[in-house]
mmCIF file of C-alpha atoms in Angstrom:
data_model
loop_
_atom_site.group_PDB
_atom_site.id
_atom_site.type_symbol
_atom_site.label_atom_id
_atom_site.label_comp_id
_atom_site.label_asym_id
_atom_site.label_seq_id
_atom_site.Cartn_x
_atom_site.Cartn_y
_atom_site.Cartn_z
ATOM 1 C CA MET C 1 -38.037 14.859 3.032
ATOM 2 C CA ASN C 2 -41.638 13.722 3.410
ATOM 3 C CA PHE C 3 -41.046 9.994 3.650
ATOM 4 C CA ASP C 4 -44.661 9.469 4.747
ATOM 5 C CA GLU C 5 -46.039 10.526 1.363
ATOM 6 C CA ILE C 6 -47.756 7.682 -0.501
ATOM 7 C CA ILE C 7 -46.616 7.833 -4.125
ATOM 8 C CA ASP C 8 -48.449 5.673 -6.660
ATOM 9 C CA ARG C 9 -45.744 3.970 -8.726
ATOM 10 C CA THR C 10 -48.000 1.619 -10.666
ATOM 11 C CA GLY C 11 -47.984 2.046 -14.425
ATOM 12 C CA THR C 12 -44.603 3.847 -14.346
ATOM 13 C CA HIS C 13 -42.516 0.888 -15.574
ATOM 14 C CA SER C 14 -41.530 0.216 -11.968
ATOM 15 C CA SER C 15 -40.023 -3.243 -11.652
ATOM 16 C CA LYS C 16 -41.044 -3.328 -8.012
ATOM 17 C CA TRP C 17 -44.716 -2.506 -8.540
ATOM 18 C CA ASP C 18 -45.484 -3.376 -12.159
ATOM 19 C CA MET C 19 -43.796 -6.789 -12.167
ATOM 20 C CA MET C 20 -45.011 -8.208 -8.865
ATOM 21 C CA GLU C 21 -48.257 -9.622 -10.263
ATOM 22 C CA PRO C 22 -46.659 -11.689 -13.069
ATOM 23 C CA LEU C 23 -43.902 -12.908 -10.727
ATOM 24 C CA TYR C 24 -45.727 -13.322 -7.408
ATOM 25 C CA GLY C 25 -49.407 -13.311 -8.266
ATOM 26 C CA VAL C 26 -49.875 -10.242 -6.055
ATOM 27 C CA GLY C 27 -51.788 -7.453 -7.795
ATOM 28 C CA PRO C 28 -50.512 -3.893 -7.360
ATOM 29 C CA LYS C 29 -53.975 -2.469 -6.687
ATOM 30 C CA ASP C 30 -54.470 -4.301 -3.396
ATOM 31 C CA GLY C 31 -51.010 -5.787 -2.785
ATOM 32 C CA LEU C 32 -47.856 -4.509 -1.137
ATOM 33 C CA ALA C 33 -44.575 -4.571 -3.076
ATOM 34 C CA MET C 34 -41.826 -5.448 -0.591
ATOM 35 C CA TRP C 35 -39.374 -7.296 -2.827
ATOM 36 C CA VAL C 36 -37.128 -5.306 -5.223
ATOM 37 C CA ALA C 37 -34.546 -3.281 -3.273
ATOM 38 C CA ASP C 38 -35.515 0.231 -4.259
ATOM 39 C CA MET C 39 -37.356 2.791 -2.153
ATOM 40 C CA ASP C 40 -40.787 4.336 -2.508
ATOM 41 C CA PHE C 41 -39.291 7.760 -1.715
ATOM 42 C CA ARG C 42 -38.251 10.631 -3.957
ATOM 43 C CA PRO C 43 -34.502 11.371 -3.950
ATOM 44 C CA PRO C 44 -33.006 14.617 -2.623
ATOM 45 C CA GLN C 45 -34.071 17.814 -4.356
ATOM 46 C CA SER C 46 -30.453 18.291 -5.475
ATOM 47 C CA VAL C 47 -30.892 15.265 -7.757
ATOM 48 C CA GLN C 48 -34.205 16.535 -9.111
ATOM 49 C CA ARG C 49 -32.697 19.952 -9.849
ATOM 50 C CA ALA C 50 -29.799 18.356 -11.736
ATOM 51 C CA LEU C 51 -32.223 16.467 -13.977
ATOM 52 C CA GLU C 52 -34.380 19.540 -14.505
ATOM 53 C CA ALA C 53 -31.298 21.504 -15.574
ATOM 54 C CA MET C 54 -30.498 18.806 -18.125
ATOM 55 C CA THR C 55 -33.997 18.795 -19.590
ATOM 56 C CA ALA C 56 -34.120 22.602 -19.639
ATOM 57 C CA HIS C 57 -30.915 22.626 -21.681
ATOM 58 C CA GLY C 58 -32.458 20.020 -23.962
ATOM 59 C CA ILE C 59 -29.329 18.525 -25.527
ATOM 60 C CA TYR C 60 -28.290 15.042 -24.428
ATOM 61 C CA GLY C 61 -24.827 14.472 -25.826
ATOM 62 C CA TYR C 62 -21.857 12.484 -24.587
ATOM 63 C CA PHE C 63 -20.708 13.274 -21.056
ATOM 64 C CA GLY C 64 -17.320 14.966 -20.741
ATOM 65 C CA ASP C 65 -15.131 16.579 -18.059
ATOM 66 C CA ASP C 66 -15.770 14.257 -15.112
ATOM 67 C CA ARG C 67 -13.722 16.227 -12.591
ATOM 68 C CA ALA C 68 -16.709 17.415 -10.531
ATOM 69 C CA TYR C 69 -18.190 13.928 -10.591
ATOM 70 C CA LEU C 70 -14.978 12.280 -9.389
ATOM 71 C CA GLU C 71 -14.426 14.941 -6.727
ATOM 72 C CA ALA C 72 -17.976 14.409 -5.430
ATOM 73 C CA ILE C 73 -17.266 10.691 -4.997
ATOM 74 C CA CYS C 74 -13.934 11.353 -3.280
ATOM 75 C CA TRP C 75 -15.541 13.964 -1.016
ATOM 76 C CA TRP C 76 -18.303 11.565 -0.004
ATOM 77 C CA MET C 77 -15.932 8.689 0.779
ATOM 78 C CA ARG C 78 -13.661 10.995 2.771
ATOM 79 C CA GLU C 79 -16.370 12.804 4.730
ATOM 80 C CA ARG C 80 -18.815 9.929 5.270
ATOM 81 C CA HIS C 81 -16.467 6.944 5.482
ATOM 82 C CA GLY C 82 -13.022 8.264 6.399
ATOM 83 C CA TRP C 83 -11.588 6.790 3.202
ATOM 84 C CA GLN C 84 -9.112 8.685 1.041
ATOM 85 C CA VAL C 85 -9.781 7.758 -2.593
ATOM 86 C CA ASP C 86 -7.618 8.872 -5.509
ATOM 87 C CA PRO C 87 -9.773 9.843 -8.530
ATOM 88 C CA LYS C 88 -7.636 7.690 -10.808
ATOM 89 C CA TRP C 89 -8.751 4.590 -8.885
ATOM 90 C CA ILE C 90 -12.401 5.061 -9.939
ATOM 91 C CA PHE C 91 -14.137 3.264 -12.790
ATOM 92 C CA THR C 92 -17.743 4.082 -13.643
ATOM 93 C CA VAL C 93 -19.924 1.066 -14.473
ATOM 94 C CA HIS C 94 -23.599 0.512 -15.218
ATOM 95 C CA GLY C 95 -24.548 -0.482 -11.675
ATOM 96 C CA LEU C 96 -22.902 -2.970 -9.370
ATOM 97 C CA VAL C 97 -24.360 -6.100 -10.935
ATOM 98 C CA ASN C 98 -22.557 -4.945 -14.071
ATOM 99 C CA GLY C 99 -19.511 -4.218 -11.900
ATOM 100 C CA THR C 100 -19.659 -7.724 -10.478
ATOM 101 C CA GLY C 101 -19.805 -9.226 -13.964
ATOM 102 C CA LEU C 102 -16.821 -7.174 -15.067
ATOM 103 C CA CYS C 103 -14.823 -8.300 -12.027
ATOM 104 C CA VAL C 104 -15.644 -11.939 -12.727
ATOM 105 C CA GLU C 105 -14.506 -11.520 -16.326
ATOM 106 C CA ALA C 106 -11.385 -9.526 -15.450
ATOM 107 C CA PHE C 107 -10.030 -11.596 -12.556
ATOM 108 C CA THR C 108 -11.189 -15.178 -13.174
ATOM 109 C CA ALA C 109 -11.317 -17.698 -16.021
ATOM 110 C CA PRO C 110 -14.052 -20.116 -17.082
ATOM 111 C CA GLY C 111 -14.284 -22.982 -14.590
ATOM 112 C CA ASP C 112 -12.734 -21.024 -11.717
ATOM 113 C CA GLY C 113 -14.458 -20.997 -8.346
ATOM 114 C CA VAL C 114 -15.932 -17.772 -6.971
ATOM 115 C CA VAL C 115 -16.634 -17.809 -3.235
ATOM 116 C CA LEU C 116 -19.866 -16.431 -1.781
ATOM 117 C CA MET C 117 -20.769 -16.210 1.916
ATOM 118 C CA THR C 118 -24.344 -17.462 1.731
ATOM 119 C CA PRO C 119 -27.152 -16.654 1.981
ATOM 120 C CA VAL C 120 -26.262 -13.523 0.013
ATOM 121 C CA TYR C 121 -27.540 -11.186 -2.705
ATOM 122 C CA HIS C 122 -28.929 -13.445 -5.429
ATOM 123 C CA ALA C 123 -27.509 -11.572 -8.440
ATOM 124 C CA PHE C 124 -23.958 -12.617 -7.538
ATOM 125 C CA ALA C 125 -24.612 -16.303 -8.215
ATOM 126 C CA ARG C 126 -26.563 -15.523 -11.366
ATOM 127 C CA VAL C 127 -23.687 -13.519 -12.853
ATOM 128 C CA ILE C 128 -21.046 -16.073 -11.820
ATOM 129 C CA LYS C 129 -22.937 -18.967 -13.411
ATOM 130 C CA ALA C 130 -23.715 -17.016 -16.568
ATOM 131 C CA ALA C 131 -19.979 -16.369 -17.000
ATOM 132 C CA GLY C 132 -19.193 -20.082 -16.827
ATOM 133 C CA ARG C 133 -17.583 -19.918 -13.387
ATOM 134 C CA ARG C 134 -18.438 -22.056 -10.356
ATOM 135 C CA VAL C 135 -20.275 -20.731 -7.315
ATOM 136 C CA VAL C 136 -18.576 -21.908 -4.109
ATOM 137 C CA GLU C 137 -20.996 -21.429 -1.224
ATOM 138 C CA CYS C 138 -19.459 -20.844 2.195
ATOM 139 C CA PRO C 139 -22.448 -20.853 4.566
ATOM 140 C CA LEU C 140 -22.623 -18.170 7.234
ATOM 141 C CA ALA C 141 -23.158 -19.358 10.786
ATOM 142 C CA ASN C 142 -26.592 -18.452 12.128
ATOM 143 C CA GLU C 143 -25.755 -17.783 15.767
ATOM 144 C CA ASP C 144 -28.950 -17.153 17.722
ATOM 145 C CA GLY C 145 -30.509 -15.182 14.902
ATOM 146 C CA ARG C 146 -27.372 -13.270 13.872
ATOM 147 C CA TYR C 147 -24.982 -14.171 11.081
ATOM 148 C CA GLY C 148 -21.337 -14.831 11.883
ATOM 149 C CA LEU C 149 -18.285 -16.185 10.112
ATOM 150 C CA ASP C 150 -17.244 -19.834 10.026
ATOM 151 C CA ILE C 151 -13.699 -19.376 8.762
ATOM 152 C CA ALA C 152 -12.372 -22.786 9.842
ATOM 153 C CA ALA C 153 -15.114 -24.575 7.919
ATOM 154 C CA TRP C 154 -14.498 -22.368 4.892
ATOM 155 C CA ASP C 155 -10.762 -23.067 4.981
ATOM 156 C CA ALA C 156 -11.527 -26.782 4.798
ATOM 157 C CA MET C 157 -13.731 -26.250 1.731
ATOM 158 C CA MET C 158 -11.076 -24.550 -0.405
ATOM 159 C CA THR C 159 -9.505 -26.688 -3.135
ATOM 160 C CA GLY C 160 -7.076 -24.208 -4.677
ATOM 161 C CA SER C 161 -9.255 -23.695 -7.755
ATOM 162 C CA GLU C 162 -10.988 -20.655 -6.277
ATOM 163 C CA ARG C 163 -9.872 -17.259 -7.577
ATOM 164 C CA MET C 164 -12.260 -14.700 -6.113
ATOM 165 C CA LEU C 165 -14.321 -13.921 -3.017
ATOM 166 C CA ILE C 166 -17.277 -11.548 -3.266
ATOM 167 C CA LEU C 167 -18.077 -9.921 0.077
ATOM 168 C CA CYS C 168 -21.387 -8.169 0.748
ATOM 169 C CA SER C 169 -20.626 -5.435 3.304
ATOM 170 C CA PRO C 170 -22.995 -4.511 4.886
ATOM 171 C CA HIS C 171 -24.620 -7.858 4.335
ATOM 172 C CA ASN C 172 -27.699 -8.342 2.194
ATOM 173 C CA PRO C 173 -30.027 -10.011 3.159
ATOM 174 C CA GLY C 174 -28.964 -10.454 6.796
ATOM 175 C CA GLY C 175 -28.397 -6.778 7.584
ATOM 176 C CA ARG C 176 -25.083 -7.417 9.340
ATOM 177 C CA VAL C 177 -22.468 -4.703 9.642
ATOM 178 C CA TRP C 178 -19.215 -6.631 9.854
ATOM 179 C CA THR C 179 -16.896 -5.646 12.687
ATOM 180 C CA ALA C 180 -13.275 -4.632 12.167
ATOM 181 C CA GLY C 181 -12.230 -8.062 13.494
ATOM 182 C CA GLU C 182 -14.541 -9.884 11.110
ATOM 183 C CA LEU C 183 -13.301 -7.859 8.153
ATOM 184 C CA ARG C 184 -9.725 -8.632 9.189
ATOM 185 C CA ALA C 185 -10.568 -12.354 9.310
ATOM 186 C CA ILE C 186 -12.135 -12.209 5.847
ATOM 187 C CA ALA C 187 -9.093 -10.370 4.489
ATOM 188 C CA ASP C 188 -6.770 -12.995 5.980
ATOM 189 C CA PHE C 189 -8.909 -15.746 4.440
ATOM 190 C CA ALA C 190 -8.551 -14.097 1.022
ATOM 191 C CA LYS C 191 -4.770 -13.831 1.457
ATOM 192 C CA ARG C 192 -4.451 -17.414 2.664
ATOM 193 C CA HIS C 193 -6.236 -18.761 -0.405
ATOM 194 C CA ASP C 194 -4.871 -16.195 -2.883
ATOM 195 C CA LEU C 195 -8.293 -14.763 -3.733
ATOM 196 C CA VAL C 196 -9.133 -11.412 -5.274
ATOM 197 C CA LEU C 197 -11.522 -9.853 -2.757
ATOM 198 C CA VAL C 198 -14.386 -7.897 -4.294
ATOM 199 C CA SER C 199 -16.096 -5.920 -1.527
ATOM 200 C CA ASP C 200 -19.605 -4.820 -2.524
ATOM 201 C CA GLU C 201 -20.371 -1.910 -0.186
ATOM 202 C CA ILE C 202 -23.479 -0.568 -1.909
ATOM 203 C CA HIS C 203 -25.422 -0.394 1.386
ATOM 204 C CA HIS C 204 -22.648 1.365 3.316
ATOM 205 C CA ASP C 205 -24.601 4.620 3.743
ATOM 206 C CA LEU C 206 -27.700 2.873 5.103
ATOM 207 C CA VAL C 207 -26.338 1.942 8.531
ATOM 208 C CA LEU C 208 -28.813 2.159 11.395
ATOM 209 C CA PRO C 209 -28.131 3.711 14.818
ATOM 210 C CA GLY C 210 -25.861 1.625 17.012
ATOM 211 C CA ALA C 211 -23.758 0.188 14.174
ATOM 212 C CA ARG C 212 -20.730 1.527 12.319
ATOM 213 C CA HIS C 213 -19.625 0.476 8.850
ATOM 214 C CA ARG C 214 -15.921 0.093 8.128
ATOM 215 C CA VAL C 215 -14.645 0.202 4.582
ATOM 216 C CA MET C 216 -12.605 -2.925 3.843
ATOM 217 C CA ALA C 217 -9.851 -0.734 2.407
ATOM 218 C CA THR C 218 -9.328 0.886 5.814
ATOM 219 C CA ALA C 219 -9.989 -2.243 7.884
ATOM 220 C CA ALA C 220 -7.319 -4.241 6.024
ATOM 221 C CA PRO C 221 -5.011 -1.835 4.140
ATOM 222 C CA ASP C 222 -2.413 -4.585 3.646
ATOM 223 C CA ILE C 223 -4.598 -6.376 1.069
ATOM 224 C CA ALA C 224 -4.729 -3.482 -1.404
ATOM 225 C CA ASP C 225 -2.978 -5.692 -3.963
ATOM 226 C CA ARG C 226 -6.011 -8.008 -4.079
ATOM 227 C CA LEU C 227 -8.869 -5.656 -3.133
ATOM 228 C CA VAL C 228 -11.609 -4.268 -5.372
ATOM 229 C CA THR C 229 -14.284 -2.067 -3.759
ATOM 230 C CA MET C 230 -17.685 -1.419 -5.313
ATOM 231 C CA THR C 231 -19.872 1.510 -4.248
ATOM 232 C CA ALA C 232 -22.851 3.335 -5.718
ATOM 233 C CA SER C 233 -25.053 6.349 -5.171
ATOM 234 C CA THR C 234 -28.021 4.421 -6.527
ATOM 235 C CA LYS C 235 -28.999 2.451 -3.431
ATOM 236 C CA THR C 236 -28.336 5.348 -1.064
ATOM 237 C CA PHE C 237 -30.410 7.917 -2.953
ATOM 238 C CA ASN C 238 -33.007 5.704 -4.686
ATOM 239 C CA ILE C 239 -31.772 6.364 -8.210
ATOM 240 C CA ALA C 240 -31.249 2.751 -9.321
ATOM 241 C CA GLY C 241 -32.728 3.518 -12.736
ATOM 242 C CA ALA C 242 -29.649 5.654 -13.436
ATOM 243 C CA HIS C 243 -27.645 2.401 -13.645
ATOM 244 C CA ILE C 244 -24.439 3.899 -12.363
ATOM 245 C CA GLY C 245 -21.867 2.620 -9.898
ATOM 246 C CA ASN C 246 -18.182 2.745 -9.065
ATOM 247 C CA VAL C 247 -15.484 0.102 -9.034
ATOM 248 C CA ILE C 248 -12.572 1.478 -7.009
ATOM 249 C CA ILE C 249 -9.151 -0.176 -7.315
ATOM 250 C CA ALA C 250 -6.029 1.191 -5.634
ATOM 251 C CA ASP C 251 -3.603 -1.437 -6.930
ATOM 252 C CA GLU C 252 -2.115 -0.551 -10.307
ATOM 253 C CA THR C 253 -1.857 -4.148 -11.567
ATOM 254 C CA LEU C 254 -5.465 -5.001 -10.689
ATOM 255 C CA ARG C 255 -6.562 -1.675 -12.120
ATOM 256 C CA ALA C 256 -4.881 -2.417 -15.452
ATOM 257 C CA ARG C 257 -6.592 -5.808 -15.684
ATOM 258 C CA PHE C 258 -9.974 -4.274 -14.987
ATOM 259 C CA ALA C 259 -9.380 -1.399 -17.421
ATOM 260 C CA ALA C 260 -8.553 -3.878 -20.173
ATOM 261 C CA LYS C 261 -11.922 -5.585 -19.741
ATOM 262 C CA VAL C 262 -13.821 -2.273 -19.608
ATOM 263 C CA ASN C 263 -12.081 -1.063 -22.762
ATOM 264 C CA ALA C 264 -12.662 -4.345 -24.578
ATOM 265 C CA LEU C 265 -16.401 -4.075 -23.940
ATOM 266 C CA GLY C 266 -16.617 -0.409 -24.923
ATOM 267 C CA ILE C 267 -18.226 0.703 -21.662
ATOM 268 C CA SER C 268 -18.843 4.424 -21.234
ATOM 269 C CA PRO C 269 -20.935 6.332 -18.675
ATOM 270 C CA ASN C 270 -24.561 7.385 -18.852
ATOM 271 C CA SER C 271 -24.708 11.195 -18.655
ATOM 272 C CA PHE C 272 -27.947 11.211 -16.640
ATOM 273 C CA GLY C 273 -26.370 8.987 -13.999
ATOM 274 C CA MET C 274 -23.219 11.106 -13.851
ATOM 275 C CA HIS C 275 -25.204 14.286 -13.184
ATOM 276 C CA MET C 276 -27.446 12.561 -10.635
ATOM 277 C CA ALA C 277 -24.549 11.041 -8.688
ATOM 278 C CA THR C 278 -22.662 14.362 -8.635
ATOM 279 C CA ALA C 279 -25.720 16.135 -7.242
ATOM 280 C CA ALA C 280 -26.420 13.391 -4.695
ATOM 281 C CA TYR C 281 -22.912 13.288 -3.235
ATOM 282 C CA SER C 282 -23.267 16.731 -1.636
ATOM 283 C CA PRO C 283 -24.047 18.310 1.742
ATOM 284 C CA GLU C 284 -27.727 18.422 0.749
ATOM 285 C CA GLY C 285 -27.587 14.746 -0.109
ATOM 286 C CA ALA C 286 -25.887 14.002 3.212
ATOM 287 C CA ALA C 287 -28.670 15.722 5.162
ATOM 288 C CA TRP C 288 -31.254 13.730 3.210
ATOM 289 C CA VAL C 289 -29.486 10.449 3.999
ATOM 290 C CA ASP C 290 -29.346 11.269 7.702
ATOM 291 C CA ALA C 291 -33.098 11.892 7.742
ATOM 292 C CA LEU C 292 -33.708 8.749 5.681
ATOM 293 C CA VAL C 293 -31.732 6.505 8.034
ATOM 294 C CA ALA C 294 -33.662 7.822 11.041
ATOM 295 C CA TYR C 295 -36.939 7.103 9.229
ATOM 296 C CA LEU C 296 -35.831 3.607 8.204
ATOM 297 C CA ASP C 297 -34.911 2.870 11.803
ATOM 298 C CA GLY C 298 -38.465 3.786 12.826
ATOM 299 C CA ASN C 299 -39.831 1.468 10.143
ATOM 300 C CA ARG C 300 -37.580 -1.312 11.398
ATOM 301 C CA GLN C 301 -38.912 -0.918 14.922
ATOM 302 C CA VAL C 302 -42.548 -1.047 13.760
ATOM 303 C CA PHE C 303 -41.914 -4.099 11.595
ATOM 304 C CA ASP C 304 -39.852 -6.048 14.125
ATOM 305 C CA ALA C 305 -42.356 -5.442 16.918
ATOM 306 C CA GLY C 306 -45.188 -6.670 14.724
ATOM 307 C CA VAL C 307 -43.323 -9.760 13.527
ATOM 308 C CA ALA C 308 -42.246 -10.609 17.078
ATOM 309 C CA ALA C 309 -45.935 -10.833 18.038
ATOM 310 C CA VAL C 310 -46.398 -13.800 15.697
ATOM 311 C CA PRO C 311 -45.190 -17.079 17.237
ATOM 312 C CA GLY C 312 -42.776 -18.877 14.953
ATOM 313 C CA LEU C 313 -41.616 -15.770 13.070
ATOM 314 C CA ALA C 314 -38.255 -14.146 13.790
ATOM 315 C CA SER C 315 -36.866 -11.041 12.111
ATOM 316 C CA MET C 316 -33.061 -10.980 12.103
ATOM 317 C CA ALA C 317 -31.637 -7.959 13.945
ATOM 318 C CA LEU C 318 -31.169 -5.287 11.279
ATOM 319 C CA GLU C 319 -27.976 -3.226 11.562
ATOM 320 C CA ALA C 320 -27.924 -1.850 8.009
ATOM 321 C CA THR C 321 -29.937 -1.815 4.758
ATOM 322 C CA TYR C 322 -33.723 -1.508 4.667
ATOM 323 C CA LEU C 323 -34.231 -5.219 4.023
ATOM 324 C CA ALA C 324 -35.790 -7.283 6.813
ATOM 325 C CA TRP C 325 -34.807 -10.980 6.793
ATOM 326 C CA VAL C 326 -37.575 -12.978 8.423
ATOM 327 C CA ASP C 327 -37.220 -16.628 9.432
ATOM 328 C CA PHE C 328 -40.376 -18.743 9.256
ATOM 329 C CA ALA C 329 -38.701 -21.962 10.471
ATOM 330 C CA GLY C 330 -40.405 -21.674 13.851
ATOM 331 C CA THR C 331 -43.813 -22.104 12.252
ATOM 332 C CA GLY C 332 -42.948 -25.681 11.268
ATOM 333 C CA MET C 333 -44.296 -24.927 7.806
ATOM 334 C CA ALA C 334 -42.691 -25.914 4.517
ATOM 335 C CA PRO C 335 -41.668 -22.943 2.338
ATOM 336 C CA ALA C 336 -44.592 -23.497 -0.043
ATOM 337 C CA GLU C 337 -47.051 -23.032 2.827
ATOM 338 C CA PHE C 338 -45.623 -19.914 4.469
ATOM 339 C CA ILE C 339 -44.980 -18.331 1.052
ATOM 340 C CA ALA C 340 -48.618 -18.957 0.082
ATOM 341 C CA ARG C 341 -49.810 -17.324 3.281
ATOM 342 C CA VAL C 342 -47.651 -14.239 2.670
ATOM 343 C CA GLU C 343 -48.523 -13.886 -1.008
ATOM 344 C CA LYS C 344 -52.094 -15.137 -1.247
ATOM 345 C CA ASP C 345 -53.457 -14.397 2.227
ATOM 346 C CA ALA C 346 -51.460 -11.272 3.153
ATOM 347 C CA GLY C 347 -51.093 -9.956 -0.401
ATOM 348 C CA ILE C 348 -47.403 -9.158 0.046
ATOM 349 C CA ALA C 349 -44.686 -9.721 -2.558
ATOM 350 C CA ALA C 350 -41.430 -10.552 -0.763
ATOM 351 C CA ASN C 351 -38.217 -12.190 -1.985
ATOM 352 C CA HIS C 352 -38.001 -15.959 -1.504
ATOM 353 C CA GLY C 353 -35.105 -16.877 0.755
ATOM 354 C CA ALA C 354 -33.954 -19.873 -1.281
ATOM 355 C CA THR C 355 -32.832 -17.541 -4.084
ATOM 356 C CA PHE C 356 -30.098 -16.203 -1.777
ATOM 357 C CA GLY C 357 -28.358 -19.570 -1.505
ATOM 358 C CA LYS C 358 -27.797 -22.150 1.222
ATOM 359 C CA GLY C 359 -29.300 -21.213 4.550
ATOM 360 C CA GLY C 360 -32.011 -19.005 3.084
ATOM 361 C CA GLU C 361 -34.674 -21.647 2.529
ATOM 362 C CA SER C 362 -36.799 -20.796 5.574
ATOM 363 C CA PHE C 363 -36.630 -17.009 5.066
ATOM 364 C CA LEU C 364 -38.371 -14.228 3.190
ATOM 365 C CA ARG C 365 -36.867 -10.765 2.586
ATOM 366 C CA PHE C 366 -39.105 -7.724 3.094
ATOM 367 C CA ASN C 367 -38.288 -4.224 1.817
ATOM 368 C CA LEU C 368 -39.035 -1.640 4.535
ATOM 369 C CA ALA C 369 -38.145 1.445 2.451
ATOM 370 C CA THR C 370 -41.720 2.551 2.037
ATOM 371 C CA PRO C 371 -44.013 4.943 3.946
ATOM 372 C CA ARG C 372 -44.579 3.812 7.525
ATOM 373 C CA ALA C 373 -48.302 3.391 6.968
ATOM 374 C CA ARG C 374 -47.494 0.603 4.510
ATOM 375 C CA VAL C 375 -45.099 -1.048 6.951
ATOM 376 C CA ALA C 376 -47.806 -0.988 9.627
ATOM 377 C CA GLU C 377 -50.284 -2.434 7.132
ATOM 378 C CA ALA C 378 -47.835 -5.202 6.214
ATOM 379 C CA VAL C 379 -47.524 -6.119 9.878
ATOM 380 C CA GLU C 380 -51.299 -6.301 10.255
ATOM 381 C CA ARG C 381 -51.579 -8.480 7.156
ATOM 382 C CA LEU C 382 -48.885 -10.871 8.368
ATOM 383 C CA GLN C 383 -50.506 -11.152 11.780
ATOM 384 C CA SER C 384 -53.834 -11.923 10.125
ATOM 385 C CA ALA C 385 -52.314 -14.480 7.729
ATOM 386 C CA PHE C 386 -50.737 -16.330 10.657
ATOM 387 C CA ALA C 387 -53.527 -15.676 13.167
ATOM 388 C CA ASP C 388 -53.916 -19.387 13.907
ATOM 389 C CA LEU C 389 -50.456 -19.400 15.501
ATOM 390 C CA GLN C 390 -51.255 -16.640 17.984
#
């Protein structure tokens, strides 16, 4: 668990490091990759051992007998989240962007509205639009640098043509962990407007000290007939390349609709991902996550203190995820100017806030899941790039 180790990922087909120069103009030799949401840390040794056992065996056939895999998922949800999951509720998909696309196809029709609480994870809107559905943006309320719900305004926006709400819980990019009351309000909103509620909880293991994540299924058990929950080991354990995730559906009718779409598309699991997830969802994996979260919290403190020293910059209070959401509105600069300073002057590749939807225009998202020395360097670079404000 040496999270301080600097691992050179350049030239390894890393999206995060090998694609930042063509996309952001920031070279990997001297730049810092703080955009794509994967970590610069090795996963638990249990995952590495599982892969080594596969390669030692040397035969890579179809995966069969998923009982251990399903039990590992159920164990994790029970022990880490207090959620009793029946193995028959679980579908395995190729990551949660794939899971989102399958939900859109299974539960909506072309032209239907899909509600997003924006700004929010950019892949949702991309998938919705690609499927010929309409993105309905319900802006979050920015209340003194912390996102909140604006249910009354959202109620007024609904036309009756909306069929689905995709919830990001915990929230990406704002880092909010929704309270039990907020989750209840969202559930009631979905019931009131007859929406299937897809709760993307991929960041639910990365909750920082002082906050507590609640699974929507336990916060609002009465909406099981319209609830779909998405989880994954990939974000938690930094194994996104395994392209594996879970869509968990308790309701039999919803489950049948989803199964029909999965079967029609011929989706079957990747054996590498199945072995990796089984090994990750274990006591050894749990100990690794606990150490990781403590380390990420230290990175958050270093980053927030450094950003706070720059007048005009404000980092939203991070309760979960490793993704800092920094508002540059106080600088008075247009996005083109503060983005140029971050990319050209500081040499940092960070996600542009506008890609997350309404309300994100003045923000950039920074990935803090990297050795602390890099976080400290990023802070120094930002302070230098905006030195004229200090």
